[in-house]
XYZ file of C-alpha atoms in Angstrom:
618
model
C 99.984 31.813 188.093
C 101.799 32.927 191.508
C 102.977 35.872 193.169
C 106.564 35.945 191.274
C 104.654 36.262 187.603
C 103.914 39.845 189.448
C 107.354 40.993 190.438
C 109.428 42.854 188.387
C 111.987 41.166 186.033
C 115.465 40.414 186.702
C 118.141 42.359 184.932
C 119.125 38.938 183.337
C 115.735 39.012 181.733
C 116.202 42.741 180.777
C 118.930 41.610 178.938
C 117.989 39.033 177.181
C 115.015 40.884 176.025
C 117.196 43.577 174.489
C 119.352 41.311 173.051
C 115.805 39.760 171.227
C 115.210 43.424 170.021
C 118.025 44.574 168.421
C 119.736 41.433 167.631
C 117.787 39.915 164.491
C 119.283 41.976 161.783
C 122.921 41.010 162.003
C 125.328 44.036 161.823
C 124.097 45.400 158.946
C 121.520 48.650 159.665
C 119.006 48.956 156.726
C 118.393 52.356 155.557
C 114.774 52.094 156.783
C 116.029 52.268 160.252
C 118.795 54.485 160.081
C 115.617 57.136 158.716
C 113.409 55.864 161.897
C 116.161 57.019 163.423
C 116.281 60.580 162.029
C 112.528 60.863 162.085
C 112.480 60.078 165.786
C 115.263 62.358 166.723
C 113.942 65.185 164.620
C 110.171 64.671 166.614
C 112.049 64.350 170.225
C 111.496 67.736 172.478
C 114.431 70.316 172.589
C 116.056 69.723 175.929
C 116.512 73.992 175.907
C 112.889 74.653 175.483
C 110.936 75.153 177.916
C 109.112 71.510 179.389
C 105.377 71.508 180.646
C 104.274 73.592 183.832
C 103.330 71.328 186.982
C 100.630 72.827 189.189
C 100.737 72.589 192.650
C 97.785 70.323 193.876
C 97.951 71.900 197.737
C 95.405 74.019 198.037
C 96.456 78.029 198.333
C 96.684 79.546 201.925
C 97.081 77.904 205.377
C 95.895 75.134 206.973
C 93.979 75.870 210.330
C 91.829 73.360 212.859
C 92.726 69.905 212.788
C 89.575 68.323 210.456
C 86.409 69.471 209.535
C 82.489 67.822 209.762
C 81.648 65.102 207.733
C 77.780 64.698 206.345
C 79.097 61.312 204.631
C 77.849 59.300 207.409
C 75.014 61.339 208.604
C 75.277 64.554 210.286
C 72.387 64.942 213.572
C 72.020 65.900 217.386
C 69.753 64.653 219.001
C 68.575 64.428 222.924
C 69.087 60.904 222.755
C 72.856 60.662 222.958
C 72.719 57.275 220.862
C 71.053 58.739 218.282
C 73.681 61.589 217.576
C 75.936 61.304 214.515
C 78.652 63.746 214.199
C 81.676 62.717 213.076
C 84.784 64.897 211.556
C 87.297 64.023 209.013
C 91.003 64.607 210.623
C 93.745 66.368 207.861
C 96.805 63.538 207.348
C 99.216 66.162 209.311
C 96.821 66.183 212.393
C 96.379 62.810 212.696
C 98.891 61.790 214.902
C 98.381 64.241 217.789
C 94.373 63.520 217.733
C 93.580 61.467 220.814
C 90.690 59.578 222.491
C 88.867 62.310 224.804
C 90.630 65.311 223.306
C 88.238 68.543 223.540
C 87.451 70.363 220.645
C 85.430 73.213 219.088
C 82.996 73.625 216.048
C 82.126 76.920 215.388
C 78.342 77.885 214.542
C 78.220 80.214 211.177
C 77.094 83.117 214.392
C 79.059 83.638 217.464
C 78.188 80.845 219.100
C 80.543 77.499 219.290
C 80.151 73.573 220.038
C 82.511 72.593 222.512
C 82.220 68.481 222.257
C 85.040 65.704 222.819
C 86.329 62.652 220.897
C 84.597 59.526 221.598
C 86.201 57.605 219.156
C 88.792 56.866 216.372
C 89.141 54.886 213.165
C 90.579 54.468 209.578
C 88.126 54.065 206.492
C 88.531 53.139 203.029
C 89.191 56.151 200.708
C 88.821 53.905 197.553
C 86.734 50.796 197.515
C 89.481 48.188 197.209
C 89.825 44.909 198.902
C 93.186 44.813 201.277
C 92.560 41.744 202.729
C 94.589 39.743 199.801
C 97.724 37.934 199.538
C 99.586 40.440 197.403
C 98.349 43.638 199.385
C 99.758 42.068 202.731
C 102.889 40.883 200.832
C 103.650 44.358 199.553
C 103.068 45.998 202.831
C 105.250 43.422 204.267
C 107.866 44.881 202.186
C 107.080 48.766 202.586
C 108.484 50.916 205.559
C 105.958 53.849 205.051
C 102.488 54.215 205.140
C 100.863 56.384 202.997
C 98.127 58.185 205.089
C 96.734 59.839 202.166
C 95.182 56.526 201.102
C 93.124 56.367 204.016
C 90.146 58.481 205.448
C 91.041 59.097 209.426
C 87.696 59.694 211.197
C 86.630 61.187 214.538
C 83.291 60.517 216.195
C 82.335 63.326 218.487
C 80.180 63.966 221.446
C 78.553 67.232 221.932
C 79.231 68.520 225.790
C 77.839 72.320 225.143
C 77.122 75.002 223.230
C 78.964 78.229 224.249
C 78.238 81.990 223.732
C 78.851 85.406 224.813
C 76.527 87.276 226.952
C 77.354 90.302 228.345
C 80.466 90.048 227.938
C 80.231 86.886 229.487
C 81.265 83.527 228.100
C 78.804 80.917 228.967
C 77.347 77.343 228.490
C 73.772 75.560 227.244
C 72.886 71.889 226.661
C 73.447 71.165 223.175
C 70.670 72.580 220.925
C 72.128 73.306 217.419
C 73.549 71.217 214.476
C 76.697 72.746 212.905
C 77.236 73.173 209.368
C 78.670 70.127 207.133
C 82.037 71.312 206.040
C 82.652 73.338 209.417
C 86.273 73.182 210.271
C 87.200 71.791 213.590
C 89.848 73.020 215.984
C 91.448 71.399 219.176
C 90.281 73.691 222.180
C 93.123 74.948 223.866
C 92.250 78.400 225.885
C 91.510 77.903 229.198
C 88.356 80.063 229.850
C 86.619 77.835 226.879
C 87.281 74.371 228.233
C 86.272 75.300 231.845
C 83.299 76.750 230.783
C 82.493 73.548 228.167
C 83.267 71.751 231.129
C 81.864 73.728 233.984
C 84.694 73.847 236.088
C 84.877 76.591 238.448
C 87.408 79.320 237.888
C 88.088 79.523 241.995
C 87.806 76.836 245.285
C 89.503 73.934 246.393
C 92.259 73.093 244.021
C 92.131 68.950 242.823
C 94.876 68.193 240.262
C 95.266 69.527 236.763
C 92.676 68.987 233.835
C 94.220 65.420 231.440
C 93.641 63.617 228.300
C 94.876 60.111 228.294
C 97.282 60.778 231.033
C 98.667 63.357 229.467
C 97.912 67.219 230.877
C 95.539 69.505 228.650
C 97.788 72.117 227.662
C 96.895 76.043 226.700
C 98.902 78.815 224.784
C 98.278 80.831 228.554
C 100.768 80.879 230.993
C 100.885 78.608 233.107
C 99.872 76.057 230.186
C 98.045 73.420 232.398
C 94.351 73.825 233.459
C 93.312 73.730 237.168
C 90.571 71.793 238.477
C 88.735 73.189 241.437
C 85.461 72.221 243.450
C 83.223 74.815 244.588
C 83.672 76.786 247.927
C 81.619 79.679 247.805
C 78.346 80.190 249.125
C 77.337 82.177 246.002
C 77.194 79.172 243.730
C 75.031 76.888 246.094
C 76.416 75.055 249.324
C 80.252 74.779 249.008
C 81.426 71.162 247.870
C 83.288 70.129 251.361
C 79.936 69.875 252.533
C 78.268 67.844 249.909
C 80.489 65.272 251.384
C 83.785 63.556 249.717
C 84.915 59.703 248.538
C 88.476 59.249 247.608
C 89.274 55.522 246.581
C 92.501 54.143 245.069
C 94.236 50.919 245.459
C 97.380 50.141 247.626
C 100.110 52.185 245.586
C 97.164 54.473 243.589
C 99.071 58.214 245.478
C 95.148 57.965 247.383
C 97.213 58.821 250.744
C 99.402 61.698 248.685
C 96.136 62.993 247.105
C 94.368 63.512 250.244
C 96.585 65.120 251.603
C 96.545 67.801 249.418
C 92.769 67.991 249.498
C 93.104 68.592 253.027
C 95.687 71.154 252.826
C 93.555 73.093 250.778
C 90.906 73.495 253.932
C 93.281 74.678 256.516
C 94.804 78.140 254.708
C 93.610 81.330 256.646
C 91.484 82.626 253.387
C 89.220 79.593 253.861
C 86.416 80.801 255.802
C 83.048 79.663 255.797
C 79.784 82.015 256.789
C 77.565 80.703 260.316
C 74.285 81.270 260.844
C 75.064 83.986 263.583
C 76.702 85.702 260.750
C 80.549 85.368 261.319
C 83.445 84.037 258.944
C 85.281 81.150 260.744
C 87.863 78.466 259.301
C 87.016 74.908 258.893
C 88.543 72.344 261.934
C 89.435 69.251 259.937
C 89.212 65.756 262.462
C 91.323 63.036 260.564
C 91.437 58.950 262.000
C 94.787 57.848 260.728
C 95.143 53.913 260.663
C 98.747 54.264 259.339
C 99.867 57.404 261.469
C 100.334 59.505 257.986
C 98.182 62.706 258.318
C 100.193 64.037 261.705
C 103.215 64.322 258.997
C 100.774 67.588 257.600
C 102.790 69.107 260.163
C 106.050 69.521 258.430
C 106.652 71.063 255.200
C 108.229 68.143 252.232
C 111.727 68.905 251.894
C 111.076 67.498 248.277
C 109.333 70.494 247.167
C 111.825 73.174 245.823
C 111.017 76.595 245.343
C 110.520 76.193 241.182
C 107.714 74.447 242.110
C 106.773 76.639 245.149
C 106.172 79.282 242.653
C 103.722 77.638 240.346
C 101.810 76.812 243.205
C 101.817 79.786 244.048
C 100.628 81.417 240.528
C 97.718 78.842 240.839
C 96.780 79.857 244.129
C 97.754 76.029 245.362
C 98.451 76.009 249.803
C 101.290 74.076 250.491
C 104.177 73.924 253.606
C 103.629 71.952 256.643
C 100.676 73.398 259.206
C 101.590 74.324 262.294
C 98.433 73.857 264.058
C 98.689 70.250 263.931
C 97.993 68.178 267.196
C 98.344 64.167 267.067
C 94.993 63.490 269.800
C 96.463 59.645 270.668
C 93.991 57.236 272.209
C 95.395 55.700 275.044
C 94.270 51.896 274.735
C 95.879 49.688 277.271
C 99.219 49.513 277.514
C 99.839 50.392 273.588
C 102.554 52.785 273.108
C 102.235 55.259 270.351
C 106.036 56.232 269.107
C 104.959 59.255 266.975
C 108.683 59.637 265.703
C 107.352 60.290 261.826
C 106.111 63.791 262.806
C 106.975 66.404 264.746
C 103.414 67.526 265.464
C 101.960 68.117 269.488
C 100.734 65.182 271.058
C 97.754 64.875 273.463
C 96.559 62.093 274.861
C 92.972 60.960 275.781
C 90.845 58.092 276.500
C 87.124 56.738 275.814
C 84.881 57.497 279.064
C 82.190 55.402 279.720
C 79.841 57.843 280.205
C 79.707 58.477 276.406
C 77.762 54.737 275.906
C 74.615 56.241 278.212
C 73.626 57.642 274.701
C 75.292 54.804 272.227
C 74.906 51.818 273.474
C 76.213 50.106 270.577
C 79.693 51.226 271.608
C 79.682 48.908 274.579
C 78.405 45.534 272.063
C 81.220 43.763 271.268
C 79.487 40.956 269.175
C 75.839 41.395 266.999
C 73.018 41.733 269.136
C 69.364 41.505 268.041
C 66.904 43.805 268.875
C 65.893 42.094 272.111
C 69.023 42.001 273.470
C 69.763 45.551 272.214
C 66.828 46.639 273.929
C 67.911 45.327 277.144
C 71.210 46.377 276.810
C 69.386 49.997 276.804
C 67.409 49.014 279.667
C 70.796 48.107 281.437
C 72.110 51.125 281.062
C 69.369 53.197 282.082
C 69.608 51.402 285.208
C 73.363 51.649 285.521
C 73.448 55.097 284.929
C 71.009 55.868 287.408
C 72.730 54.049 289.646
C 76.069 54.916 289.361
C 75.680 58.634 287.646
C 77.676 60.426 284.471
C 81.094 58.733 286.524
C 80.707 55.117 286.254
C 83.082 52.990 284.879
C 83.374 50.286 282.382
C 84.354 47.940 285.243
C 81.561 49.178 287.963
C 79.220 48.423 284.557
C 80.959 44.735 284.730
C 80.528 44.147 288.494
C 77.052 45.755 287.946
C 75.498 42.853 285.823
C 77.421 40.369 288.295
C 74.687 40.966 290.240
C 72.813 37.521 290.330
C 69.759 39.280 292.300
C 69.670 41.742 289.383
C 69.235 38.952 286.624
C 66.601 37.447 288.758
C 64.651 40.572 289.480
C 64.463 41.441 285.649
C 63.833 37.912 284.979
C 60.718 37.658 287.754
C 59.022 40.758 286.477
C 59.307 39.878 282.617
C 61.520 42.568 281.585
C 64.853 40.811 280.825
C 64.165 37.301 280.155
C 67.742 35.310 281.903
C 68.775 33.861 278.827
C 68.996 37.950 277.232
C 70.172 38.859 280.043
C 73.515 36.165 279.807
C 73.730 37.062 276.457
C 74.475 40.891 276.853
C 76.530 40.588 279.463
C 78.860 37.442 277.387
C 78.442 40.245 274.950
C 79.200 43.445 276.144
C 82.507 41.428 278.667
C 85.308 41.983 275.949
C 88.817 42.663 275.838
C 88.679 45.510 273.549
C 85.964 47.412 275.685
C 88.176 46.804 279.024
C 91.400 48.200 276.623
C 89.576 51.381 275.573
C 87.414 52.788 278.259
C 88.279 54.727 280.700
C 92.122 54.323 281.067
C 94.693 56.841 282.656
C 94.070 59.946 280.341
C 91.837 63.052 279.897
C 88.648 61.779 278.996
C 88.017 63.118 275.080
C 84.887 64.912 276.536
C 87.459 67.091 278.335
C 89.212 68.138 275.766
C 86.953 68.983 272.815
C 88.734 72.591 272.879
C 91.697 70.933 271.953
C 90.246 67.820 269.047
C 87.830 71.072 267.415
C 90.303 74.211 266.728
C 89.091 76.411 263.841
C 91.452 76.333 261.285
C 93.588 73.394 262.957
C 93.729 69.919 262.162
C 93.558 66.949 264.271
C 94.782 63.647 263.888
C 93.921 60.837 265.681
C 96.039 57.903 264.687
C 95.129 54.126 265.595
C 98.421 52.134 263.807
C 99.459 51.341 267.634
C 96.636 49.657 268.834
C 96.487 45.828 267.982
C 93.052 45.266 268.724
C 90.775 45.976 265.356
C 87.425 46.140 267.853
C 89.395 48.269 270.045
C 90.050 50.879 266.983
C 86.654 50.548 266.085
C 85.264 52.036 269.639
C 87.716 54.820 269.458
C 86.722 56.274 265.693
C 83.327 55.634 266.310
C 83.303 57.103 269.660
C 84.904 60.119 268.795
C 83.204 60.600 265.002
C 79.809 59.830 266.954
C 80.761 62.582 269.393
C 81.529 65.101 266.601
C 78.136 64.315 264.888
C 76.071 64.136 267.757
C 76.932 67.499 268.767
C 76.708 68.636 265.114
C 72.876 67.631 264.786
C 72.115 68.506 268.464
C 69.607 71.368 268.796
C 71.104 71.468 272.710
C 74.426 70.418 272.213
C 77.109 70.346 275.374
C 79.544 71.263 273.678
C 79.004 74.589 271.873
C 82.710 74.504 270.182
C 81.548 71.597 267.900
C 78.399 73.304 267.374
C 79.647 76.723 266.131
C 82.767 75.700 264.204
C 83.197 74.542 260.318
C 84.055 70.858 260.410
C 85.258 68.632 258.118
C 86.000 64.614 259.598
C 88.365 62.554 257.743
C 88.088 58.726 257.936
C 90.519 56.398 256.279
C 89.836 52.991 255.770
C 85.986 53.991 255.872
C 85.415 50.848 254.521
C 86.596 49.579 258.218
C 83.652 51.628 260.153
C 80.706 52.052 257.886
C 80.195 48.951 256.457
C 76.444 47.321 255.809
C 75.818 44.477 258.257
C 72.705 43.147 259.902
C 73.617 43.946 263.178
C 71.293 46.559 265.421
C 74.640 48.306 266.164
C 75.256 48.134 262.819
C 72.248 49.656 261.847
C 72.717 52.351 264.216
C 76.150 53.228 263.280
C 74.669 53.694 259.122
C 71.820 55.637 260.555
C 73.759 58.175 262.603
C 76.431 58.720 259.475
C 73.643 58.528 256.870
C 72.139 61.691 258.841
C 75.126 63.466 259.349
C 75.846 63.987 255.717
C 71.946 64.188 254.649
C 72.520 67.596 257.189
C 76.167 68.322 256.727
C 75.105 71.038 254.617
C 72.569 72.999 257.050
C 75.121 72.043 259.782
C 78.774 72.741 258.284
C 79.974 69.129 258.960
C 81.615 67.400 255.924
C 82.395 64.062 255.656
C 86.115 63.088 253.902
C 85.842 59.402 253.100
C 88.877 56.961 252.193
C 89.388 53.845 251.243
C 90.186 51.082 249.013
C 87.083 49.165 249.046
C 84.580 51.503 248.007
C 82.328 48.674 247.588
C 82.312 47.691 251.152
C 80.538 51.589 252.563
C 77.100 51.357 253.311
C 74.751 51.982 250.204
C 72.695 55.070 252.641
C 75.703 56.722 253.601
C 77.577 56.213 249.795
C 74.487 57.508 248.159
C 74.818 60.983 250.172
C 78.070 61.615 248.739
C 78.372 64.408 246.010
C 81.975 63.789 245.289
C 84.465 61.188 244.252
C 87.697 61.253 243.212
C 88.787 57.922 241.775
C 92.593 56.666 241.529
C 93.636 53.407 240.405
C 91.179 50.097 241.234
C 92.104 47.221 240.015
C 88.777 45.174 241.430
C 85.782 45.078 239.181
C 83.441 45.109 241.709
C 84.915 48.117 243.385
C 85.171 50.067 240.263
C 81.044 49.272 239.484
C 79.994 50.298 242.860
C 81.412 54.102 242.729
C 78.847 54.021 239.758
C 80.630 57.007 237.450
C 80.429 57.241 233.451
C 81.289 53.969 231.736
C 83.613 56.184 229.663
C 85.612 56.931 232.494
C 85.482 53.592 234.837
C 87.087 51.677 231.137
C 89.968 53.591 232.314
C 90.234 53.369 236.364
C 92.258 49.898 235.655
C 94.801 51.806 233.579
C 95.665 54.983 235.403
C 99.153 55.447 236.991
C 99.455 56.823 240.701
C 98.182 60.464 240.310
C 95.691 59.877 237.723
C 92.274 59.921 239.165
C 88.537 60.567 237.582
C 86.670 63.205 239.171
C 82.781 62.570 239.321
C 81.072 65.723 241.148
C 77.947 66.456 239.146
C 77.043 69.695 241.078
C 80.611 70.548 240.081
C 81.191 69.777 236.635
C 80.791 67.195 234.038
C 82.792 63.844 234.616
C 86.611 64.700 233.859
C 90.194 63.055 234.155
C 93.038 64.958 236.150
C 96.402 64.635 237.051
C 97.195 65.615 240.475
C 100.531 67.525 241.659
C 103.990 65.240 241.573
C 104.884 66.309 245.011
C 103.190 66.153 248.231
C 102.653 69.873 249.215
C 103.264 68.723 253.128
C 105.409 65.946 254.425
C 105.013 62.224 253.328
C 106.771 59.489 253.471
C 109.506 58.665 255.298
């Protein structure tokens, strides 16, 4: 037998059939049929009387959630999130708007509510049939619809929190109840219950907009989308900025745009942050700019009309172009720096020497082990001593020229010779004889001018060519900010007493893990800077695009990332956030990013704002 003895005759065969019928008897009609005839007509319904009453099969009143819980499969909460089993069953004319991650609510029979998101989606069997035949396939093959109603649509759900009213008071618990088989289940769409089922602040420093999927959570309020803020407020711990910050994206991922917008949100008047001597003062922000980017903060975007000027404004979003914006250029050699993408104030300095009498590991230009480190140190000492705070990179040079010097150290057992050629091969470089000391203010001069409460400071590096040279400037200067920051005597009481936050792009560049004393040093110094930023008011705003690449002891002191595109596996395991949300790092488009910030919130995906709210670009 095939597949044709299934299909419906042909009218040929319809025909023929009839013909079989009604054909044997001739032309005559016996009397016995003509009376069949009657009999049947007499018996056949009235076609003016009334026919049989259909009853509607929808059930009476109106449909409202999108589902309700199922108990077919097991219904239980448990601590152990692999042990939970709660699962809804999603109505035919909900199904296609029901997404992976969507937030939802399950009411308790009391006041109380489950606020819990979709983990995952699938179709069931509503009859026990096998579909994986010949004919089924064939016939589907042939249909254009499908008939949902043939199929169960199900929704496994994970519990976030349980919310309830206190006071007057909407607020959150770990999951600790079981709701009711049969409980119907609604999408959550006001905004004070998902930012409390999500613990999301209601004020601080403004991120991007709450997303499912890409796509923006919307709300019957107005406006429809739902902020995402950090903390900022002494009231609900330490503020966030100080907690420390990791943005990574790939080339292309908006992590430039992004940042920018974080930073923004740090330089409006309102932001103010208490001292231990009691007074309110703004937050100086320090930025290294490889790719001479950040000094654009100083003009407004020309992109951003005033449609959208308002809705930043109705969110409380800063945006325009800061005026206290100063572009502190390094002068290195004879590089020239054209600053002609900004219209920002431009100051230039230079590296002093001096600053190596207390980091020696500026002055290394190659790895040194500890030995040589220690002489290096010794060298120094004796320099310094020598010479006083005004020596010179060059006097330092001519200094270990000295061939009675190596011999004296050499003689009395406290610089073996060979150490001794190996610091100074070592510390004789190009890049040190480009950066220190050239014709500029020394940086120590001008701290007034790098630390400005409420300004922000930009210190690009695209112009120099040297990649050891750049290193001595950011670390000199970030060492500088620190060092004052942790000092219980600090020189330089500006640092000291002002809010600071200090940018680094391309952090990957400066704080990587290597077995080099300087190295070592360099991780130690950052790793205690943001292990005190908190005591001290010194935040750390790291970028990059190989997250992997940061030392483990300064990574590890970060509270929060913000995670744009990455397309390298590696890079994507190291920023170590939910599995959920790393499956989907590879997929976003520029904008998208996962925030993890577990003092914050619980793990979430946003969408950050279309337009730069300050210049960008060309």
């Amino acid at each position: 037998m095939t597949l044709e003895d299934f299909t419906e005759p042909s009218s040929e065969e319809t025909r023929s059939d009839e013909d079989v019928g009604g054909g044997s008897g001739g032309g005559g009609e016996t009397a016995e049929s003509g009376e069949e005839t009657t009999s049947q007509a007499s018996h056949a319904p009235d076609e003016t009387s009334d026919s049989f009453e259909r009853f509607a099969a929808e059930a009476a009143g109106q449909d409202r959630g999108i589902g309700t819980v199922s108990v077919s499969q097991g219904l239980r909460v448990a601590e152990d999130g692999e042990e939970t089993e709660l699962r809804a069953f999603v109505t035919t004319g909900n199904r296609e708007s029901v997404r992976l991650g969507k937030y939802l609510l399950v009411p308790y029979p009391d006041d109380e509510t489950l606020f819990c998101r979709i983990t995952s989606l699938e179709y069931a069997q509503e009859f026990q049939t096998d579909d994986a035949t010949e004919i089924h396939a064939r016939r589907a093959m042939r249909q254009d619809d499908f008939e949902e109603r043939d199929y169960k649509f199900m929704a496994s759900l994970e519990p976030v929190a349980v919310l309830y009213r206190e006071g007057g008071e909407l607020k959150r618990r770990m999951t600790d109840r079981v709701p009711k088989p049969g409980s119907v289940i609604a999408e959550a769409t006001d905004s004070e219950q998902i930012k409390t089922g999500l613990k999301i602040p209601e004020e601080g420093v403004f991120l991007g907009h709450l997303s499912v999927g890409g796509e923006k959570v919307r709300t019957a309020a107005e406006p429809p989308t739902i902020d995402y803020r950090l903390k900022d407020d002494y009231r609900d711990g330490d503020p966030l900025v100080f907690r420390h910050t990791l943005v990574a994206g790939g080339t292309g991922s908006g992590k430039t745009h992004g940042s920018k917008n974080i930073l923004r949100q740090y330089l409006t008047e309102e932001r103010t942050y208490a001292m231990d001597d009691g007074r309110e003062v703004q937050t100086a922000v320090v930025q290294f700019d490889p790719q001479d980017e950040y000094a654009q903060m100083h003009d407004g975007n020309p992109d951003l009309d005033a449609d959208f000027a308002r809705r930043l404004e109705r969110e409380g979003v800063a945006y325009g172009g800061h005026d206290d914006t100063v572009a502190m250029v390094p002068e290195v050699d004879k590089s020239t720096y054209p600053g002609t993408g900004h219209r920002a104030e431009q100051v230039s300095f230079t590296i002093p020497f001096s600053m190596v009498k207390r980091r020696p590991w500026l002055v290394a230009g190659a790895s040194l082990n500890d030995n040589q480190y220690n002489a290096l140190t010794l060298l120094l000492d004796r320099f310094f001593r020598d010479y006083g705070d005004s020596g010179t990179y060059r006097q330092f040079v001519n200094f270990l020229d000295d061939p009675a010097l190596r011999e004296e150290l050499d003689e009395s057992g406290r610089v073996h010779e060979a150490t001794f050629d190996a610091v100074m091969r070592k510390t004789r470089t190009k890049a040190a004889n480009q950066v220190f000391d050239q014709d500029a203010r020394p940086i120590t001069e001008l701290v007034h001018d790098l630390v400005r409460p409420g300004g922000l400071s930009v210190v690009p590096t695209y112009h120099i060519n040297n990649s050891r040279a750049t290193e001595i400037v950011v670390l000199a200067v970030s060492s500088l900010l620190i060092d004052e920051k942790l000092s219980n005597s600090p020189q330089h009481d500006r640092i000291k007493e002002t809010p600071l936050v200090v940018g680094m792009d391309e952090a990957h560049n400066f704080l990587t893990d290597a077995d080099s004393v300087q190295a070592r040093k360099v991780i130690s110094k950052f790793t205690e800077a943001a292990k005190q930023g908190r005591k001290e008011r010194l935040g750390l705003f790291l970028i990059t695009q190989d997250p992997q690449d940061i030392a483990e002891p300064v990574f590890k002191q970060v509270n929060t990332k913000v995670i744009l595109n990455l397309g390298d596996e590696d890079a994507i395991k190291s920023v170590n956030i939910p599995q959920k949300l790393a499956n989907k790092v590879p997929y976003m488009e520029k904008g998208q990013m996962v925030v993890y910030s577990p003092d914050n919130s619980e793990p979430v995906e946003l969408i950050g704002l279309s337009k730069c709210l300050t210049r960008h670009g060309e």
